[in-house]
Every structure is written in C-alpha cells, then in structure tokens.
PDB file of N, CA and C in Angstrom:
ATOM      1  N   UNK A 190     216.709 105.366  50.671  1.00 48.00           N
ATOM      2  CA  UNK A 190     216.402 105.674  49.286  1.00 48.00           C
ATOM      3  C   UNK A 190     215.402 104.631  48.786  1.00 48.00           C
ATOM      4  N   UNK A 191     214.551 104.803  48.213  1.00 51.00           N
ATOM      5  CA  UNK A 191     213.382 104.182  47.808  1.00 51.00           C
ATOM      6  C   UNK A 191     213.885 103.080  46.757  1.00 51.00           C
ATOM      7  N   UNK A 192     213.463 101.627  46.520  1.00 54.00           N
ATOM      8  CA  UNK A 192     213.502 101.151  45.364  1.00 54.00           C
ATOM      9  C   UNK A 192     213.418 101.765  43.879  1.00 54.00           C
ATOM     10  N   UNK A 193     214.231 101.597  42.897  1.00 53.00           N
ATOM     11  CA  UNK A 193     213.362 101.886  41.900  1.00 53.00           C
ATOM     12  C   UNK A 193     212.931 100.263  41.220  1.00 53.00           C
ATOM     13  N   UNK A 194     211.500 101.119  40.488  1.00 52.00           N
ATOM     14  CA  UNK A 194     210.918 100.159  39.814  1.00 52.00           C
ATOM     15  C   UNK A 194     211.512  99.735  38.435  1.00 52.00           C
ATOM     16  N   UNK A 195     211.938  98.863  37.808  1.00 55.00           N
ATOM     17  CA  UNK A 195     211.996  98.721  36.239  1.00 55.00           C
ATOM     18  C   UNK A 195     210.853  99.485  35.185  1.00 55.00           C
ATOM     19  N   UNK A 196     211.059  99.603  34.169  1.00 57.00           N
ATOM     20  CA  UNK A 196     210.030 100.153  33.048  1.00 57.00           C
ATOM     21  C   UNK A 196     209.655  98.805  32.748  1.00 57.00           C
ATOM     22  N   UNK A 197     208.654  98.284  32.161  1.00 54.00           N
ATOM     23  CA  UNK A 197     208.356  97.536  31.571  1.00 54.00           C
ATOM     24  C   UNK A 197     208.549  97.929  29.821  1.00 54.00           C
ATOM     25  N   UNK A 198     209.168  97.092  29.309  1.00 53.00           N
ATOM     26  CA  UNK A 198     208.861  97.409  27.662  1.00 53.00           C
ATOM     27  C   UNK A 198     207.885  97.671  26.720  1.00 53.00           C
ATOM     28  N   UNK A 199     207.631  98.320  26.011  1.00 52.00           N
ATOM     29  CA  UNK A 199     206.202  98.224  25.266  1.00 52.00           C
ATOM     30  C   UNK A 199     206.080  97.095  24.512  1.00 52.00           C
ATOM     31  N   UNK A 200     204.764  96.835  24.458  1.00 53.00           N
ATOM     32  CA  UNK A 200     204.366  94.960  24.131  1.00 53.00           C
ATOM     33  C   UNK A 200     204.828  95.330  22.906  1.00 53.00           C
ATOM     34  N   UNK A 201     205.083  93.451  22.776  1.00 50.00           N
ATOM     35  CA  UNK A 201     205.680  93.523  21.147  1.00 50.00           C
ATOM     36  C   UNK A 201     204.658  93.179  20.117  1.00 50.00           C
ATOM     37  N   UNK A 202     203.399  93.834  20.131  1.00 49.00           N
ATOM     38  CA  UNK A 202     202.373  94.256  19.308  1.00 49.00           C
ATOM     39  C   UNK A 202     202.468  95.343  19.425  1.00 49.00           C
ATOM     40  N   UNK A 203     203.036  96.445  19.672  1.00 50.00           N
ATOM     41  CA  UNK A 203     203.178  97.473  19.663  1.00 50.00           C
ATOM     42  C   UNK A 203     204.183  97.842  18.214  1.00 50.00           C
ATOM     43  N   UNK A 204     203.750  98.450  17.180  1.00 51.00           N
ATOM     44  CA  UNK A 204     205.231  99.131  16.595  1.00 51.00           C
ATOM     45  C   UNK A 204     205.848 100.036  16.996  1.00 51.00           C
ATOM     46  N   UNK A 205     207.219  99.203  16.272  1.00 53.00           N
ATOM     47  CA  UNK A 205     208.280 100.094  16.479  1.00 53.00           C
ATOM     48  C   UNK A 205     208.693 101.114  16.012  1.00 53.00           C
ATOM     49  N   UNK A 206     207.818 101.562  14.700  1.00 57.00           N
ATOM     50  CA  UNK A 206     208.381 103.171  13.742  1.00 57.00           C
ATOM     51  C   UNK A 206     207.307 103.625  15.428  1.00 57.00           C
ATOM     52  N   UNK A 207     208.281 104.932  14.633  1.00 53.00           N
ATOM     53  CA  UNK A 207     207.675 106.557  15.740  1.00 53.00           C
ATOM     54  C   UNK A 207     207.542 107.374  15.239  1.00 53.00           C
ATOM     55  N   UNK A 208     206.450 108.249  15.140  1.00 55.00           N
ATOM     56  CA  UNK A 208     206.157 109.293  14.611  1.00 55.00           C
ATOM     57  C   UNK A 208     207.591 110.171  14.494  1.00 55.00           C
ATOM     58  N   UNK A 209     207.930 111.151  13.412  1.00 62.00           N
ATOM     59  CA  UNK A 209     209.091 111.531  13.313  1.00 62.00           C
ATOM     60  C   UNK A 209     209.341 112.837  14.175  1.00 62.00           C
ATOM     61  N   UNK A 210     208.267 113.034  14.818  1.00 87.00           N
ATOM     62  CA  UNK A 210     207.700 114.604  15.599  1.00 87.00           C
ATOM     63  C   UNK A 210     207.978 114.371  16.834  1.00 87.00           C
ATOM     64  N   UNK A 211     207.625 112.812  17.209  1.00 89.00           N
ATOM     65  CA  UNK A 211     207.139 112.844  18.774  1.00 89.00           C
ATOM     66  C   UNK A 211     208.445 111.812  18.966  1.00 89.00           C
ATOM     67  N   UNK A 212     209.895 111.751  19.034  1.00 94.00           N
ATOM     68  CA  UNK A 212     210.687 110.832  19.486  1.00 94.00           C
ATOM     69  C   UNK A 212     210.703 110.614  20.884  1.00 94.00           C
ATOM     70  N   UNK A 213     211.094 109.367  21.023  1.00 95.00           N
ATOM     71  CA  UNK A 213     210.917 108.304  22.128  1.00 95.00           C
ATOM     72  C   UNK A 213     211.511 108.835  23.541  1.00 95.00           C
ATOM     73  N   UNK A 214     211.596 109.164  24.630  1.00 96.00           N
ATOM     74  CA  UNK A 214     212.150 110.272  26.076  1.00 96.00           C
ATOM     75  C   UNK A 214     213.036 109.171  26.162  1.00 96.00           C
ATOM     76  N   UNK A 215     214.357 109.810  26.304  1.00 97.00           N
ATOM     77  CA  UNK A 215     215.537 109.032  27.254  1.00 97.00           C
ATOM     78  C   UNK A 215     215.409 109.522  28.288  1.00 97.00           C
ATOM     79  N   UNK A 216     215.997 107.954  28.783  1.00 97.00           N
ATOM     80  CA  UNK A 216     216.223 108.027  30.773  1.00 97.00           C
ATOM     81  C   UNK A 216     217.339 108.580  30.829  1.00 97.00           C
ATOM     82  N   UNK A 217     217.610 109.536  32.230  1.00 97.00           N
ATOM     83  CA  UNK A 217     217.962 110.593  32.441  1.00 97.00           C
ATOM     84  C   UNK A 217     219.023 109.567  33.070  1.00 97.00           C
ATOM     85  N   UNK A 218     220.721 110.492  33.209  1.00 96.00           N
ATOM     86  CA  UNK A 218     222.051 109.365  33.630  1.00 96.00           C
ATOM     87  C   UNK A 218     222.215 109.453  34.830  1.00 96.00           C
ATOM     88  N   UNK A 219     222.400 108.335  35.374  1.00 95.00           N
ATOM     89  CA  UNK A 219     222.421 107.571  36.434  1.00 95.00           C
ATOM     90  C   UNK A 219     223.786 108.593  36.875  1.00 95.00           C
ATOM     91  N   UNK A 220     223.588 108.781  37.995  1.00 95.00           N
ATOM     92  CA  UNK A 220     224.967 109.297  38.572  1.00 95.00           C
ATOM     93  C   UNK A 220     225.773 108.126  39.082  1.00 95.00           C
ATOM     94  N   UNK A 221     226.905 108.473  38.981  1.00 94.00           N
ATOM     95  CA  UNK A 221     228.140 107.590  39.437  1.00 94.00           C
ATOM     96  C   UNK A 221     227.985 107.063  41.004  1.00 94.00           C
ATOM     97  N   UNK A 222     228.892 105.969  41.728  1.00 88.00           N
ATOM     98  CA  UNK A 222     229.033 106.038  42.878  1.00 88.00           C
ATOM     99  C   UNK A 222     229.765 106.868  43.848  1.00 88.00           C
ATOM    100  N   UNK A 223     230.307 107.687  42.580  1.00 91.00           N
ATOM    101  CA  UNK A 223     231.316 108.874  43.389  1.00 91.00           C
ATOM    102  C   UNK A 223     230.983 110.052  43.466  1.00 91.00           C
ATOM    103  N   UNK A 224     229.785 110.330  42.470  1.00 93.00           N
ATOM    104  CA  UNK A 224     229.352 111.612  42.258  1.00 93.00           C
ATOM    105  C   UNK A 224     228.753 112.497  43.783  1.00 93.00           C
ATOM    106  N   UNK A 225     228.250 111.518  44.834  1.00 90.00           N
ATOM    107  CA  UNK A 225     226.969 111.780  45.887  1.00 90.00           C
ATOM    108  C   UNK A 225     228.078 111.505  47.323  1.00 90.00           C
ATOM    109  N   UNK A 226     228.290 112.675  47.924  1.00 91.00           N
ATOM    110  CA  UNK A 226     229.103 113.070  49.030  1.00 91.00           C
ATOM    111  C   UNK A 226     228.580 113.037  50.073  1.00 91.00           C
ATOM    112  N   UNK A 227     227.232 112.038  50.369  1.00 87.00           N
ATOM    113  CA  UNK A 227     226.308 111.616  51.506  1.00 87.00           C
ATOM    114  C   UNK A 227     226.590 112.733  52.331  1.00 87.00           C
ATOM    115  N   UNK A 228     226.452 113.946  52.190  1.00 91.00           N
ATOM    116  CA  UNK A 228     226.475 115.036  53.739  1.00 91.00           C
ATOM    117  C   UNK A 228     224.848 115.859  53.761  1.00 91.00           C
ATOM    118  N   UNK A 229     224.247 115.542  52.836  1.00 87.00           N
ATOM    119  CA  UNK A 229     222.750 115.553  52.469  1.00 87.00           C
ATOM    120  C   UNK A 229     222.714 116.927  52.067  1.00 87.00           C
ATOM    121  N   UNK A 230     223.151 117.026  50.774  1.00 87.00           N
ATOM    122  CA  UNK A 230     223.426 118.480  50.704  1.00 87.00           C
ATOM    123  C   UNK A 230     222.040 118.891  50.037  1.00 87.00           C
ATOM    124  N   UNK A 231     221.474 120.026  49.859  1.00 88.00           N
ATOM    125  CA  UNK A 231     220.191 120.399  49.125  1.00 88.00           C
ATOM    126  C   UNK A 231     219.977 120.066  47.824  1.00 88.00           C
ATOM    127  N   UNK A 232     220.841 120.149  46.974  1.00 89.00           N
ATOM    128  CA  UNK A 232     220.617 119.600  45.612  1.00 89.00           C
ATOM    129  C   UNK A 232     221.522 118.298  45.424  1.00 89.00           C
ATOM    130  N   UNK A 233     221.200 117.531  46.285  1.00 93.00           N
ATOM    131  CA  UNK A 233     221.610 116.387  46.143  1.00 93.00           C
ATOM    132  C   UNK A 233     221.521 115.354  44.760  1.00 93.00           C
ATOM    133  N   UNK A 234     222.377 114.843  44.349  1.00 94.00           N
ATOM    134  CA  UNK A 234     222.691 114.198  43.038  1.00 94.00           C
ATOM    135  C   UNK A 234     221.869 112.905  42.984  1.00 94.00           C
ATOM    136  N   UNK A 235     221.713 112.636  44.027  1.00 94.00           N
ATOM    137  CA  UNK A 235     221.208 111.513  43.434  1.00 94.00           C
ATOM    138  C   UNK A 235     219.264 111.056  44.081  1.00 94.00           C
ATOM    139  N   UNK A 236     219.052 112.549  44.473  1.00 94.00           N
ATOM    140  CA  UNK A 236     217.733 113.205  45.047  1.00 94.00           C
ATOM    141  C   UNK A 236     216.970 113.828  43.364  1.00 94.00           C
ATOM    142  N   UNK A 237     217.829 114.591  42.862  1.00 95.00           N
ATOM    143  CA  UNK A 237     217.559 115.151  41.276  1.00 95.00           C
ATOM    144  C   UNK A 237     217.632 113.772  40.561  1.00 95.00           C
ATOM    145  N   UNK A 238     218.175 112.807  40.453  1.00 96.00           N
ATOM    146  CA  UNK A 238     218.518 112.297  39.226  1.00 96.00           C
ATOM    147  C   UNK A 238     216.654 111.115  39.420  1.00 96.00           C
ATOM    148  N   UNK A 239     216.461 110.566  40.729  1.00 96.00           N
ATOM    149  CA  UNK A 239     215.315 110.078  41.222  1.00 96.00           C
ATOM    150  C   UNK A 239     214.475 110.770  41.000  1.00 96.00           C
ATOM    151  N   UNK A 240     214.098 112.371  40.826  1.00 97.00           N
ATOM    152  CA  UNK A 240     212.979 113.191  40.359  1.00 97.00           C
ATOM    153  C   UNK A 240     213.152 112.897  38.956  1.00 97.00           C
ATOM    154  N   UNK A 241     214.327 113.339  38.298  1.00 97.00           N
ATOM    155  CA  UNK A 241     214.289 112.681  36.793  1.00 97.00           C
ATOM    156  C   UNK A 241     213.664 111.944  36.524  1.00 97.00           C
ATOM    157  N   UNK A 242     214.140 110.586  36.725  1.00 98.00           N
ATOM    158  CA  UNK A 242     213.706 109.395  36.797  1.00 98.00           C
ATOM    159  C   UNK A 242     211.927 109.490  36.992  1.00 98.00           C
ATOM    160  N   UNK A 243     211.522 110.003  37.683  1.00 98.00           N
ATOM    161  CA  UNK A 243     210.082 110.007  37.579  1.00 98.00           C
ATOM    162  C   UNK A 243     209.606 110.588  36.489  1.00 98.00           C
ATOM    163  N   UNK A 244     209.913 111.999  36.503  1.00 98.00           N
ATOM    164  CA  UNK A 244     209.388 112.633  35.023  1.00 98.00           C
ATOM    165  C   UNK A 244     209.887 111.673  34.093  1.00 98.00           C
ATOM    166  N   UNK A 245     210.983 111.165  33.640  1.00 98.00           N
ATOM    167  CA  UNK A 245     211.127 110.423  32.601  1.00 98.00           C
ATOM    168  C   UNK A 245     209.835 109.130  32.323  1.00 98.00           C
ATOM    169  N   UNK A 246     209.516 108.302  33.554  1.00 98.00           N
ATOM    170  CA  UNK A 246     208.792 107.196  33.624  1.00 98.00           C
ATOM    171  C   UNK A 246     207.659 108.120  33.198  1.00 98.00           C
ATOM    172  N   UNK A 247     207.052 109.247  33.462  1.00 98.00           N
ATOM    173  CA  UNK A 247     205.434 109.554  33.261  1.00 98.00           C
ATOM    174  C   UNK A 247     205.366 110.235  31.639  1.00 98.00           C
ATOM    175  N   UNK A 248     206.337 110.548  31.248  1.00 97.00           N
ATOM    176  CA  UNK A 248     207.099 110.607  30.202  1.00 97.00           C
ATOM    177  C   UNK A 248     206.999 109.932  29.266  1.00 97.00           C
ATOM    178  N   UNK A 249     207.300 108.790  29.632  1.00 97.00           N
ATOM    179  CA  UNK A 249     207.564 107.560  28.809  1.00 97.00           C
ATOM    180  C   UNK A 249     206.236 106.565  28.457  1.00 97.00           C
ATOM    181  N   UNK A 250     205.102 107.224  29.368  1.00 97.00           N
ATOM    182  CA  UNK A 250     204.159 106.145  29.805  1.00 97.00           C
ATOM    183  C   UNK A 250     203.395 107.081  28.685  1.00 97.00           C
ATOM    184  N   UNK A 251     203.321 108.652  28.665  1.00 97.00           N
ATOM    185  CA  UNK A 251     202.646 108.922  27.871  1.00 97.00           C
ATOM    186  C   UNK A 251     202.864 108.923  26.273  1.00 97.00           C
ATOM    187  N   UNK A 252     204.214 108.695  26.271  1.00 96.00           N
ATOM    188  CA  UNK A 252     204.847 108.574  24.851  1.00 96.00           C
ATOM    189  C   UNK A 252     203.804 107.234  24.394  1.00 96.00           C
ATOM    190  N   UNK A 253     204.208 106.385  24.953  1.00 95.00           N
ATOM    191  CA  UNK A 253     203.782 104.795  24.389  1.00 95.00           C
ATOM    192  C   UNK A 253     202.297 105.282  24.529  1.00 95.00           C
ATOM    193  N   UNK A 254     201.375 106.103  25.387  1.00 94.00           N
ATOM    194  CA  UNK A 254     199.697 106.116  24.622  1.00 94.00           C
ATOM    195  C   UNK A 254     200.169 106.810  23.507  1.00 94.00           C
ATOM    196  N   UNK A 255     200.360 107.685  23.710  1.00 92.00           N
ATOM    197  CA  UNK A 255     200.396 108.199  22.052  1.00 92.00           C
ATOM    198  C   UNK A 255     200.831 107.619  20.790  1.00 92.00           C
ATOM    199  N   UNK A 256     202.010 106.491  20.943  1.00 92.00           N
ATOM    200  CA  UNK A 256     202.251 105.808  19.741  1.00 92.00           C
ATOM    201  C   UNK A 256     201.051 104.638  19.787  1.00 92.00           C
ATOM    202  N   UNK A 257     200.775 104.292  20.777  1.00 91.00           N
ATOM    203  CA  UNK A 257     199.452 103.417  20.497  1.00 91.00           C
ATOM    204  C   UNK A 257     198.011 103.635  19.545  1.00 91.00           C
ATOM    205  N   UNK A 258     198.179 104.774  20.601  1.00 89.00           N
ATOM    206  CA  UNK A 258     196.981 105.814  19.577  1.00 89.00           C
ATOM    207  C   UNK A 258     196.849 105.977  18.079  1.00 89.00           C
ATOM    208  N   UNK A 259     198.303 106.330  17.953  1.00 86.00           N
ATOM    209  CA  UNK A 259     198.807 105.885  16.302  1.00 86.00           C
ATOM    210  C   UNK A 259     198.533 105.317  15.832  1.00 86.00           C
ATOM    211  N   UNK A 260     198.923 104.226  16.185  1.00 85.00           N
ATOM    212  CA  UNK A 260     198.638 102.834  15.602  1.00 85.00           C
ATOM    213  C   UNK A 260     197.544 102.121  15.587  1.00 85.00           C
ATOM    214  N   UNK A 261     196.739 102.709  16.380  1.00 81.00           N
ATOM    215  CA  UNK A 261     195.259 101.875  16.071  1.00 81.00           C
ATOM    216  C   UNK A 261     194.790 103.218  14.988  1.00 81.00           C
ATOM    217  N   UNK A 262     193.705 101.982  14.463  1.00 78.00           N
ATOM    218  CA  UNK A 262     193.519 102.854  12.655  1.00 78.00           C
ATOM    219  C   UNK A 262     192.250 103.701  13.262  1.00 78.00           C
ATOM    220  N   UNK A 263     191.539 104.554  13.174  1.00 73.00           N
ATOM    221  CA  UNK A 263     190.671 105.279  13.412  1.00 73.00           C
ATOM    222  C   UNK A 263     189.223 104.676  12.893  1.00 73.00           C
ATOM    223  N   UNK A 264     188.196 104.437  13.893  1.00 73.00           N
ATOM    224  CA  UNK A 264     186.949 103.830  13.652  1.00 73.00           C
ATOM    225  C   UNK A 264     186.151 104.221  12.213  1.00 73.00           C
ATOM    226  N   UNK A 265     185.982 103.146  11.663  1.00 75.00           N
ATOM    227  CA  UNK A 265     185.056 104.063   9.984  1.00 75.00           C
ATOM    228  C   UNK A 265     183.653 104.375  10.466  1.00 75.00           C
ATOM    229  N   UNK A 266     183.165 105.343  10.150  1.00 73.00           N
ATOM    230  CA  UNK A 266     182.057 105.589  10.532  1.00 73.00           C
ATOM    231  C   UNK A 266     180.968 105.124   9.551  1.00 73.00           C
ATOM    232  N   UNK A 267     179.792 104.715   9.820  1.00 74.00           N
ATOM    233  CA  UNK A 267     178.937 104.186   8.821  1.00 74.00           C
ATOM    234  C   UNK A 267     178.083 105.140   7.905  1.00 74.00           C
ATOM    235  N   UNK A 268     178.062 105.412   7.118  1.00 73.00           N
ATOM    236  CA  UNK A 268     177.154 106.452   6.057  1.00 73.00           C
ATOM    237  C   UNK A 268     175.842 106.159   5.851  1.00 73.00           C
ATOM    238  N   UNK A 269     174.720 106.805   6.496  1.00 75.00           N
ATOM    239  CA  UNK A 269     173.616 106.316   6.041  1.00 75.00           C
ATOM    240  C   UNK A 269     173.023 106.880   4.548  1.00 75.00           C
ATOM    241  N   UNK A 270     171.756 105.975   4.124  1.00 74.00           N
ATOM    242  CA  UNK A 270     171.329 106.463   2.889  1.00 74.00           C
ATOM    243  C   UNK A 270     170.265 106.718   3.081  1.00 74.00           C
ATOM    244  N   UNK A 271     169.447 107.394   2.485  1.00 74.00           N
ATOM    245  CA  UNK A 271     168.109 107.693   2.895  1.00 74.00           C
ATOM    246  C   UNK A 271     167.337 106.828   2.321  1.00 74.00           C
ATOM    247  N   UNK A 272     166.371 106.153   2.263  1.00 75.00           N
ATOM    248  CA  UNK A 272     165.317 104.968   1.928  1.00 75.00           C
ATOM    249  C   UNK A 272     164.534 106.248   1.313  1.00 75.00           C
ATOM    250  N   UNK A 273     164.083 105.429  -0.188  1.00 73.00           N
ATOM    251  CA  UNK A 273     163.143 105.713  -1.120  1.00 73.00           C
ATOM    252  C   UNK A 273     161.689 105.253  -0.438  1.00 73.00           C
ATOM    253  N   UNK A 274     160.608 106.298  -0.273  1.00 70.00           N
ATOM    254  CA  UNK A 274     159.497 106.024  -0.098  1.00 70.00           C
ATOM    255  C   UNK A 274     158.823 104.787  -1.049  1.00 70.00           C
ATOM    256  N   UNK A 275     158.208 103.926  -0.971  1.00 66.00           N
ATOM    257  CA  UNK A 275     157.376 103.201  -1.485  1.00 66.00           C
ATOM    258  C   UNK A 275     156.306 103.415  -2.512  1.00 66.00           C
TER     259      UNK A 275
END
C-alpha cells in the first residue's frame, strides 16, 4: 500500500471566511483496522477509501485556488483621458 502524503495547511495569509457557496471538501473516513478482510476482494475498503483520498486532495487543492482567488482584490484598471489639442 502506498504511503500517504499529509495535506499541507493553507498559509496563514490565507483567510479563513469562505465563500458561503463554495464550502471547504472533507476528507473522506478512514476505515477501521477491522473493516479490510485482506482476501483482496474487488471493492476493497481500503483500495476505495485511497481513491477517496485522492479526489478529496485534488479537491481540496482546488478549493484553496479558488478561495485565494477571492481574496486577492481584482487589478484596477487605469482610465485614460483624452489630451486636449494645443
């Protein structure tokens, strides 16, 4: 079974409100040590819960661009004026 990796947290320049639309993905539950009957059955428990686990992480990675996105203020654009002939 493969390592898993930790999430890293989102930096703490990041805020913490969340859009009220787009809430934050929970990680998907860990199965027990009793749940997985090692006979390698096809829908293995703890084969699904590791696919979870991925969708959740790519999930999660896109949540935090999007609250980033948020949070940075949107570029002002400059207004030109037209110059009076001479």
């Amino acid at each position: 079974m493969p390592a898993l990796t930790p999430l890293t947290p989102p930096p703490a320049t990041m805020s913490t409100a969340t859009r009220p639309h787009d809430p934050q993905p929970q990680p998907p539950v860990k199965p027990g040590n009793d749940e997985c009957c090692h006979s390698g059955c096809t829908f293995c428990v703890l084969e699904m819960y590791l696919e979870d686990l991925a969708a959740y992480e790519d999930a999660l990675r896109a949540w935090q661009q999007r609250q980033q996105a948020a949070a940075t203020p949107p570029a002002r654009k400059r207004v030109r004026t037209a110059r009076k002939a001479p």
